[in-house]
PDB file of C-alpha atoms in Angstrom:
ATOM      1  CA  MET A   1      36.247  29.553 102.585  1.00  0.00           C
ATOM      2  CA  GLU A   2      36.979  31.758  99.650  1.00  0.00           C
ATOM      3  CA  LYS A   3      37.747  30.644  95.818  1.00  0.00           C
ATOM      4  CA  LEU A   4      41.242  31.305  94.852  1.00  0.00           C
ATOM      5  CA  THR A   5      40.181  34.069  91.629  1.00  0.00           C
ATOM      6  CA  PHE A   6      42.712  35.381  89.152  1.00  0.00           C
ATOM      7  CA  SER A   7      43.202  38.387  90.296  1.00  0.00           C
ATOM      8  CA  LYS A   8      44.544  37.012  93.346  1.00  0.00           C
ATOM      9  CA  VAL A   9      46.305  34.433  91.419  1.00  0.00           C
ATOM     10  CA  VAL A  10      47.685  37.853  89.194  1.00  0.00           C
ATOM     11  CA  GLY A  11      48.256  39.370  92.611  1.00  0.00           C
ATOM     12  CA  PHE A  12      50.573  36.628  94.329  1.00  0.00           C
ATOM     13  CA  ILE A  13      52.607  36.586  91.205  1.00  0.00           C
ATOM     14  CA  LEU A  14      53.137  40.815  91.009  1.00  0.00           C
ATOM     15  CA  ALA A  15      54.316  40.491  94.878  1.00  0.00           C
ATOM     16  CA  ALA A  16      56.724  38.262  94.501  1.00  0.00           C
ATOM     17  CA  ALA A  17      57.872  39.216  91.557  1.00  0.00           C
ATOM     18  CA  PHE A  18      58.152  42.782  92.915  1.00  0.00           C
ATOM     19  CA  ALA A  19      60.050  41.283  95.809  1.00  0.00           C
ATOM     20  CA  ILE A  20      62.479  40.171  93.693  1.00  0.00           C
ATOM     21  CA  VAL A  21      62.972  42.697  91.779  1.00  0.00           C
ATOM     22  CA  ILE A  22      63.490  44.462  94.968  1.00  0.00           C
ATOM     23  CA  GLY A  23      65.962  41.932  96.656  1.00  0.00           C
ATOM     24  CA  VAL A  24      68.080  42.136  93.435  1.00  0.00           C
ATOM     25  CA  SER A  25      68.415  45.772  93.075  1.00  0.00           C
ATOM     26  CA  THR A  26      69.116  46.508  96.878  1.00  0.00           C
ATOM     27  CA  TRP A  27      71.656  44.409  96.886  1.00  0.00           C
ATOM     28  CA  ALA A  28      72.666  45.513  93.703  1.00  0.00           C
ATOM     29  CA  LEU A  29      72.858  48.964  94.358  1.00  0.00           C
ATOM     30  CA  MET A  30      75.218  47.811  98.012  1.00  0.00           C
ATOM     31  CA  VAL A  31      77.337  45.990  95.207  1.00  0.00           C
ATOM     32  CA  GLY A  32      78.162  48.578  93.363  1.00  0.00           C
ATOM     33  CA  ASP A  33      78.971  50.775  96.649  1.00  0.00           C
ATOM     34  CA  TYR A  34      81.198  48.446  97.652  1.00  0.00           C
ATOM     35  CA  MET A  35      82.512  47.424  94.105  1.00  0.00           C
ATOM     36  CA  ASN A  36      85.678  50.049  93.472  1.00  0.00           C
ATOM     37  CA  THR A  37      86.842  49.986  97.096  1.00  0.00           C
ATOM     38  CA  SER A  38      88.934  47.197  99.050  1.00  0.00           C
ATOM     39  CA  LEU A  39      86.468  46.959 101.919  1.00  0.00           C
ATOM     40  CA  VAL A  40      85.635  44.084 100.160  1.00  0.00           C
ATOM     41  CA  ASN A  41      85.901  40.913 102.852  1.00  0.00           C
ATOM     42  CA  GLU A  42      83.957  38.052 103.622  1.00  0.00           C
ATOM     43  CA  GLN A  43      81.899  39.933 106.367  1.00  0.00           C
ATOM     44  CA  THR A  44      80.849  42.425 103.671  1.00  0.00           C
ATOM     45  CA  GLN A  45      79.654  40.098 101.105  1.00  0.00           C
ATOM     46  CA  HIS A  46      77.436  38.076 104.003  1.00  0.00           C
ATOM     47  CA  SER A  47      76.361  42.302 104.510  1.00  0.00           C
ATOM     48  CA  VAL A  48      75.388  42.835 101.011  1.00  0.00           C
ATOM     49  CA  ARG A  49      73.697  39.330 101.093  1.00  0.00           C
ATOM     50  CA  ILE A  50      71.471  40.534 103.945  1.00  0.00           C
ATOM     51  CA  VAL A  51      70.582  44.135 102.439  1.00  0.00           C
ATOM     52  CA  GLY A  52      68.891  41.864  99.161  1.00  0.00           C
ATOM     53  CA  PHE A  53      66.835  39.397 101.894  1.00  0.00           C
ATOM     54  CA  ALA A  54      66.091  42.168 103.770  1.00  0.00           C
ATOM     55  CA  GLY A  55      64.667  44.362 100.311  1.00  0.00           C
ATOM     56  CA  LEU A  56      62.889  41.451  99.283  1.00  0.00           C
ATOM     57  CA  LEU A  57      60.877  40.605 102.465  1.00  0.00           C
ATOM     58  CA  ALA A  58      60.162  44.121 102.943  1.00  0.00           C
ATOM     59  CA  ALA A  59      58.557  44.388 100.103  1.00  0.00           C
ATOM     60  CA  LEU A  60      56.223  40.882 100.408  1.00  0.00           C
ATOM     61  CA  VAL A  61      55.416  42.816 103.352  1.00  0.00           C
ATOM     62  CA  ALA A  62      54.387  46.729 102.299  1.00  0.00           C
ATOM     63  CA  TRP A  63      53.119  44.768  99.641  1.00  0.00           C
ATOM     64  CA  TRP A  64      50.967  42.268 101.764  1.00  0.00           C
ATOM     65  CA  CYS A  65      50.162  45.223 104.431  1.00  0.00           C
ATOM     66  CA  GLN A  66      48.934  47.702 101.281  1.00  0.00           C
ATOM     67  CA  ARG A  67      45.308  46.195 102.024  1.00  0.00           C
ATOM     68  CA  PHE A  68      45.117  48.340 105.316  1.00  0.00           C
ATOM     69  CA  VAL A  69      45.062  51.710 102.728  1.00  0.00           C
ATOM     70  CA  ALA A  70      42.897  49.442  99.931  1.00  0.00           C
ATOM     71  CA  HIS A  71      40.667  52.477 100.028  1.00  0.00           C
ATOM     72  CA  ARG A  72      42.612  55.597 100.258  1.00  0.00           C
ATOM     73  CA  GLY A  73      44.188  58.014  97.691  1.00  0.00           C
ATOM     74  CA  PHE A  74      47.274  57.626  95.527  1.00  0.00           C
ATOM     75  CA  LEU A  75      49.469  60.202  97.772  1.00  0.00           C
ATOM     76  CA  ILE A  76      48.240  58.594 101.762  1.00  0.00           C
ATOM     77  CA  ARG A  77      48.807  53.905  99.752  1.00  0.00           C
ATOM     78  CA  MET A  78      52.193  55.309  98.619  1.00  0.00           C
ATOM     79  CA  LEU A  79      53.731  57.027 102.028  1.00  0.00           C
ATOM     80  CA  PHE A  80      52.049  54.089 103.861  1.00  0.00           C
ATOM     81  CA  ALA A  81      53.994  51.832 101.331  1.00  0.00           C
ATOM     82  CA  LEU A  82      56.927  53.769 101.923  1.00  0.00           C
ATOM     83  CA  PHE A  83      56.990  53.977 105.766  1.00  0.00           C
ATOM     84  CA  ILE A  84      56.131  50.011 105.857  1.00  0.00           C
ATOM     85  CA  PHE A  85      58.941  49.678 103.335  1.00  0.00           C
ATOM     86  CA  LEU A  86      61.295  51.410 105.352  1.00  0.00           C
ATOM     87  CA  VAL A  87      60.686  49.852 109.120  1.00  0.00           C
ATOM     88  CA  ALA A  88      60.120  46.858 107.429  1.00  0.00           C
ATOM     89  CA  PHE A  89      64.024  46.743 105.579  1.00  0.00           C
ATOM     90  CA  CYS A  90      65.992  47.715 108.783  1.00  0.00           C
ATOM     91  CA  SER A  91      64.133  45.988 111.099  1.00  0.00           C
ATOM     92  CA  PHE A  92      64.358  42.174 108.852  1.00  0.00           C
ATOM     93  CA  GLY A  93      68.117  44.128 107.942  1.00  0.00           C
ATOM     94  CA  GLY A  94      68.626  44.030 112.028  1.00  0.00           C
ATOM     95  CA  PHE A  95      67.234  41.127 112.702  1.00  0.00           C
ATOM     96  CA  LEU A  96      68.729  39.178 109.757  1.00  0.00           C
ATOM     97  CA  ARG A  97      72.364  40.154 110.759  1.00  0.00           C
ATOM     98  CA  PHE A  98      71.361  38.821 114.415  1.00  0.00           C
ATOM     99  CA  ALA A  99      71.009  35.789 112.830  1.00  0.00           C
ATOM    100  CA  TYR A 100      73.583  35.636 110.834  1.00  0.00           C
ATOM    101  CA  ILE A 101      75.650  36.578 114.029  1.00  0.00           C
ATOM    102  CA  HIS A 102      74.801  34.189 116.320  1.00  0.00           C
ATOM    103  CA  ALA A 103      74.450  31.386 113.894  1.00  0.00           C
ATOM    104  CA  ILE A 104      78.107  31.249 112.852  1.00  0.00           C
ATOM    105  CA  TYR A 105      79.997  32.529 115.964  1.00  0.00           C
ATOM    106  CA  PRO A 106      77.950  30.893 118.713  1.00  0.00           C
ATOM    107  CA  SER A 107      80.550  31.104 121.699  1.00  0.00           C
ATOM    108  CA  GLN A 108      80.982  34.631 121.182  1.00  0.00           C
ATOM    109  CA  VAL A 109      78.219  35.656 121.840  1.00  0.00           C
ATOM    110  CA  ASP A 110      76.081  36.368 125.270  1.00  0.00           C
ATOM    111  CA  TRP A 111      73.246  33.742 125.017  1.00  0.00           C
ATOM    112  CA  SER A 112      71.208  35.406 128.170  1.00  0.00           C
ATOM    113  CA  LEU A 113      67.939  37.601 127.796  1.00  0.00           C
ATOM    114  CA  ALA A 114      69.831  40.452 128.308  1.00  0.00           C
ATOM    115  CA  GLY A 115      72.386  39.957 126.358  1.00  0.00           C
ATOM    116  CA  LEU A 116      70.082  38.199 123.154  1.00  0.00           C
ATOM    117  CA  TYR A 117      68.249  42.060 123.644  1.00  0.00           C
ATOM    118  CA  ALA A 118      71.833  44.001 123.396  1.00  0.00           C
ATOM    119  CA  SER A 119      73.082  42.299 120.428  1.00  0.00           C
ATOM    120  CA  SER A 120      69.713  42.840 118.991  1.00  0.00           C
ATOM    121  CA  LEU A 121      69.599  46.454 119.389  1.00  0.00           C
ATOM    122  CA  ASN A 122      73.374  46.259 118.465  1.00  0.00           C
ATOM    123  CA  ASP A 123      72.672  44.894 115.036  1.00  0.00           C
ATOM    124  CA  PHE A 124      69.792  46.750 114.170  1.00  0.00           C
ATOM    125  CA  TYR A 125      71.924  50.041 114.524  1.00  0.00           C
ATOM    126  CA  THR A 126      74.449  48.305 112.860  1.00  0.00           C
ATOM    127  CA  PHE A 127      72.711  47.948 110.075  1.00  0.00           C
ATOM    128  CA  LEU A 128      70.569  51.503 110.008  1.00  0.00           C
ATOM    129  CA  LEU A 129      73.663  53.234 109.849  1.00  0.00           C
ATOM    130  CA  ASP A 130      75.396  51.141 107.170  1.00  0.00           C
ATOM    131  CA  MET A 131      72.638  51.703 105.271  1.00  0.00           C
ATOM    132  CA  LEU A 132      72.218  55.731 106.108  1.00  0.00           C
ATOM    133  CA  LEU A 133      75.820  56.324 106.530  1.00  0.00           C
ATOM    134  CA  PRO A 134      76.829  57.852 104.131  1.00  0.00           C
ATOM    135  CA  PRO A 135      73.564  58.973 102.136  1.00  0.00           C
ATOM    136  CA  ARG A 136      72.413  56.416  99.520  1.00  0.00           C
ATOM    137  CA  LEU A 137      70.714  58.141  97.363  1.00  0.00           C
ATOM    138  CA  GLY A 138      70.002  55.216  95.033  1.00  0.00           C
ATOM    139  CA  PHE A 139      68.584  53.352  97.606  1.00  0.00           C
ATOM    140  CA  MET A 140      66.467  56.204  98.923  1.00  0.00           C
ATOM    141  CA  ALA A 141      65.221  56.477  94.700  1.00  0.00           C
ATOM    142  CA  LEU A 142      64.682  52.974  95.131  1.00  0.00           C
ATOM    143  CA  ALA A 143      62.099  53.343  98.245  1.00  0.00           C
ATOM    144  CA  VAL A 144      60.335  55.563  96.264  1.00  0.00           C
ATOM    145  CA  GLY A 145      59.559  53.915  93.724  1.00  0.00           C
ATOM    146  CA  ALA A 146      58.738  50.843  95.301  1.00  0.00           C
ATOM    147  CA  ALA A 147      56.052  52.961  97.210  1.00  0.00           C
ATOM    148  CA  VAL A 148      55.147  54.112  93.774  1.00  0.00           C
ATOM    149  CA  TYR A 149      54.820  50.958  92.055  1.00  0.00           C
ATOM    150  CA  ILE A 150      52.660  49.153  95.239  1.00  0.00           C
ATOM    151  CA  ALA A 151      50.468  52.179  95.639  1.00  0.00           C
ATOM    152  CA  LEU A 152      49.651  51.873  91.784  1.00  0.00           C
ATOM    153  CA  PHE A 153      49.248  48.416  90.850  1.00  0.00           C
ATOM    154  CA  GLY A 154      49.035  47.064  94.609  1.00  0.00           C
ATOM    155  CA  ILE A 155      45.850  45.940  96.615  1.00  0.00           C
ATOM    156  CA  ARG A 156      43.288  49.024  96.092  1.00  0.00           C
ATOM    157  CA  GLU A 157      39.460  49.170  96.656  1.00  0.00           C
ATOM    158  CA  PRO A 158      37.023  51.360  95.684  1.00  0.00           C
ATOM    159  CA  ARG A 159      35.600  53.967  98.219  1.00  0.00           C
ATOM    160  CA  THR A 160      32.306  53.081  99.820  1.00  0.00           C
ATOM    161  CA  VAL A 161      30.390  55.590 101.214  1.00  0.00           C
ATOM    162  CA  GLU A 162      27.776  55.118 104.277  1.00  0.00           C
ATOM    163  CA  LEU A 163      24.724  56.844 104.175  1.00  0.00           C
TER     164      LEU A 163
END
Protein backbone atom coordinates (compact mmCIF):
# COMPACT_ATOMS: atom_id res chain seq x y z
CA MET A 1 0.00 0.00 0.00
CA GLU A 2 1.36 3.37 -0.99
CA LYS A 3 1.98 5.96 1.71
CA LEU A 4 0.04 9.20 1.71
CA THR A 5 2.59 11.83 0.77
CA PHE A 6 2.49 15.56 1.21
CA SER A 7 2.19 16.13 -2.55
CA LYS A 8 -0.88 13.88 -2.75
CA VAL A 9 -2.57 15.77 0.07
CA VAL A 10 -1.79 19.10 -1.57
CA GLY A 11 -2.98 17.72 -4.92
CA PHE A 12 -6.26 16.60 -3.38
CA ILE A 13 -6.79 20.00 -1.76
CA LEU A 14 -5.98 21.77 -5.04
CA ALA A 15 -8.37 19.50 -6.98
CA ALA A 16 -11.20 20.02 -4.48
CA ALA A 17 -10.69 23.79 -4.37
CA PHE A 18 -10.47 23.93 -8.17
CA ALA A 19 -13.69 21.94 -8.55
CA ILE A 20 -15.54 24.20 -6.11
CA VAL A 21 -14.33 27.34 -7.88
CA ILE A 22 -15.32 25.99 -11.31
CA GLY A 23 -18.72 24.83 -10.01
CA VAL A 24 -19.49 28.20 -8.45
CA SER A 25 -18.19 30.01 -11.54
CA THR A 26 -20.37 28.04 -13.97
CA TRP A 27 -23.36 28.59 -11.69
CA ALA A 28 -22.60 32.33 -11.51
CA LEU A 29 -22.29 32.57 -15.30
CA MET A 30 -25.74 31.09 -15.73
CA VAL A 31 -27.24 33.28 -13.01
CA GLY A 32 -25.75 36.30 -14.77
CA ASP A 33 -27.33 35.22 -18.06
CA TYR A 34 -30.79 34.93 -16.53
CA MET A 35 -30.60 37.79 -14.00
CA ASN A 36 -31.99 40.53 -16.25
CA THR A 37 -34.70 38.46 -17.89
CA SER A 38 -38.20 37.61 -16.81
CA LEU A 39 -37.60 33.91 -17.58
CA VAL A 40 -36.51 32.99 -14.07
CA ASN A 41 -38.96 30.34 -12.95
CA GLU A 42 -38.53 27.27 -10.78
CA GLN A 43 -37.40 25.09 -13.70
CA THR A 44 -34.75 27.63 -14.70
CA GLN A 45 -33.44 27.80 -11.13
CA HIS A 46 -33.05 24.01 -11.09
CA SER A 47 -31.27 24.11 -14.46
CA VAL A 48 -28.86 26.73 -13.15
CA ARG A 49 -28.07 24.55 -10.12
CA ILE A 50 -27.54 21.56 -12.41
CA VAL A 51 -25.00 23.61 -14.40
CA GLY A 52 -23.08 24.38 -11.19
CA PHE A 53 -22.98 20.74 -10.09
CA ALA A 54 -22.02 19.61 -13.60
CA GLY A 55 -19.15 22.11 -13.62
CA LEU A 56 -17.92 20.86 -10.25
CA LEU A 57 -18.02 17.20 -11.28
CA ALA A 58 -16.48 17.91 -14.69
CA ALA A 59 -13.59 19.76 -13.07
CA LEU A 60 -12.88 16.80 -10.78
CA VAL A 61 -12.99 14.33 -13.67
CA ALA A 62 -10.74 16.50 -15.84
CA TRP A 63 -8.23 16.81 -12.99
CA TRP A 64 -8.28 13.06 -12.37
CA CYS A 65 -7.94 12.17 -16.07
CA GLN A 66 -4.90 14.42 -16.37
CA ARG A 67 -2.72 11.57 -15.16
CA PHE A 68 -3.12 9.90 -18.58
CA VAL A 69 -1.18 12.71 -20.27
CA ALA A 70 0.96 13.76 -17.31
CA HIS A 71 4.19 13.07 -19.20
CA ARG A 72 3.22 15.11 -22.29
CA GLY A 73 3.92 18.76 -23.07
CA PHE A 74 1.84 21.74 -21.95
CA LEU A 75 -0.25 22.09 -25.12
CA ILE A 76 -1.28 18.42 -25.18
CA ARG A 77 -2.15 18.50 -21.47
CA MET A 78 -4.22 21.67 -21.98
CA LEU A 79 -6.12 20.35 -25.02
CA PHE A 80 -6.76 17.03 -23.29
CA ALA A 81 -8.06 18.80 -20.18
CA LEU A 82 -10.31 21.04 -22.32
CA PHE A 83 -11.73 18.04 -24.19
CA ILE A 84 -12.33 16.03 -21.02
CA PHE A 85 -13.86 19.02 -19.22
CA LEU A 86 -16.31 19.77 -22.04
CA VAL A 87 -17.33 16.13 -22.55
CA ALA A 88 -17.71 15.52 -18.81
CA PHE A 89 -19.60 18.79 -18.33
CA CYS A 90 -22.16 17.96 -21.01
CA SER A 91 -22.45 14.35 -19.85
CA PHE A 92 -22.92 15.20 -16.19
CA GLY A 93 -25.32 18.01 -17.08
CA GLY A 94 -27.45 15.69 -19.19
CA PHE A 95 -27.39 12.99 -16.51
CA LEU A 96 -28.26 15.39 -13.69
CA ARG A 97 -31.13 16.83 -15.75
CA PHE A 98 -32.32 13.27 -16.46
CA ALA A 99 -32.12 12.35 -12.76
CA TYR A 100 -33.87 15.55 -11.69
CA ILE A 101 -36.81 15.07 -14.04
CA HIS A 102 -37.19 11.41 -13.07
CA ALA A 103 -37.07 12.24 -9.37
CA ILE A 104 -39.49 15.19 -9.49
CA TYR A 105 -41.99 13.87 -12.06
CA PRO A 106 -41.91 10.05 -11.71
CA SER A 107 -45.49 9.53 -12.88
CA GLN A 108 -44.88 11.35 -16.17
CA VAL A 109 -41.92 9.20 -17.22
CA ASP A 110 -41.87 6.07 -19.37
CA TRP A 111 -39.92 3.62 -17.20
CA SER A 112 -39.29 1.06 -19.95
CA LEU A 113 -35.73 0.68 -21.21
CA ALA A 114 -36.58 2.34 -24.51
CA GLY A 115 -38.33 5.19 -22.68
CA LEU A 116 -35.40 5.72 -20.32
CA TYR A 117 -32.97 5.71 -23.23
CA ALA A 118 -35.05 8.18 -25.23
CA SER A 119 -35.51 10.53 -22.27
CA SER A 120 -31.81 10.38 -21.36
CA LEU A 121 -30.88 11.36 -24.93
CA ASN A 122 -33.51 14.10 -24.89
CA ASP A 123 -32.16 15.49 -21.60
CA PHE A 124 -28.56 15.33 -22.85
CA TYR A 125 -29.42 17.21 -26.06
CA THR A 126 -31.57 19.71 -24.17
CA PHE A 127 -28.72 20.46 -21.76
CA LEU A 128 -26.27 20.73 -24.64
CA LEU A 129 -28.49 23.16 -26.55
CA ASP A 130 -29.16 25.20 -23.40
CA MET A 131 -25.43 25.65 -22.95
CA LEU A 132 -24.58 26.33 -26.60
CA LEU A 133 -27.50 28.51 -27.71
CA PRO A 134 -26.97 31.40 -27.49
CA PRO A 135 -23.18 31.07 -27.60
CA ARG A 136 -21.86 31.67 -24.10
CA LEU A 137 -18.43 33.21 -24.50
CA GLY A 138 -18.02 33.45 -20.74
CA PHE A 139 -18.42 29.69 -20.41
CA MET A 140 -15.94 29.04 -23.23
CA ALA A 141 -13.42 31.34 -21.55
CA LEU A 142 -14.02 29.54 -18.25
CA ALA A 143 -13.48 26.15 -19.91
CA VAL A 144 -10.22 27.28 -21.54
CA GLY A 145 -9.09 28.83 -18.24
CA ALA A 146 -9.85 25.58 -16.44
CA ALA A 147 -7.85 23.64 -19.02
CA VAL A 148 -4.88 25.97 -18.66
CA TYR A 149 -5.07 25.70 -14.85
CA ILE A 150 -5.15 21.90 -15.03
CA ALA A 151 -2.23 21.85 -17.46
CA LEU A 152 -0.19 24.14 -15.19
CA PHE A 153 -1.02 22.76 -11.76
CA GLY A 154 -2.45 19.29 -12.44
CA ILE A 155 -0.67 16.00 -12.26
CA ARG A 156 2.66 16.05 -14.08
CA GLU A 157 5.35 13.47 -14.50
CA PRO A 158 8.82 13.92 -15.96
CA ARG A 159 9.33 12.50 -19.41
CA THR A 160 11.16 9.23 -19.44
CA VAL A 161 13.33 8.18 -22.35
CA GLU A 162 13.78 4.50 -22.99
CA LEU A 163 17.10 3.35 -24.38
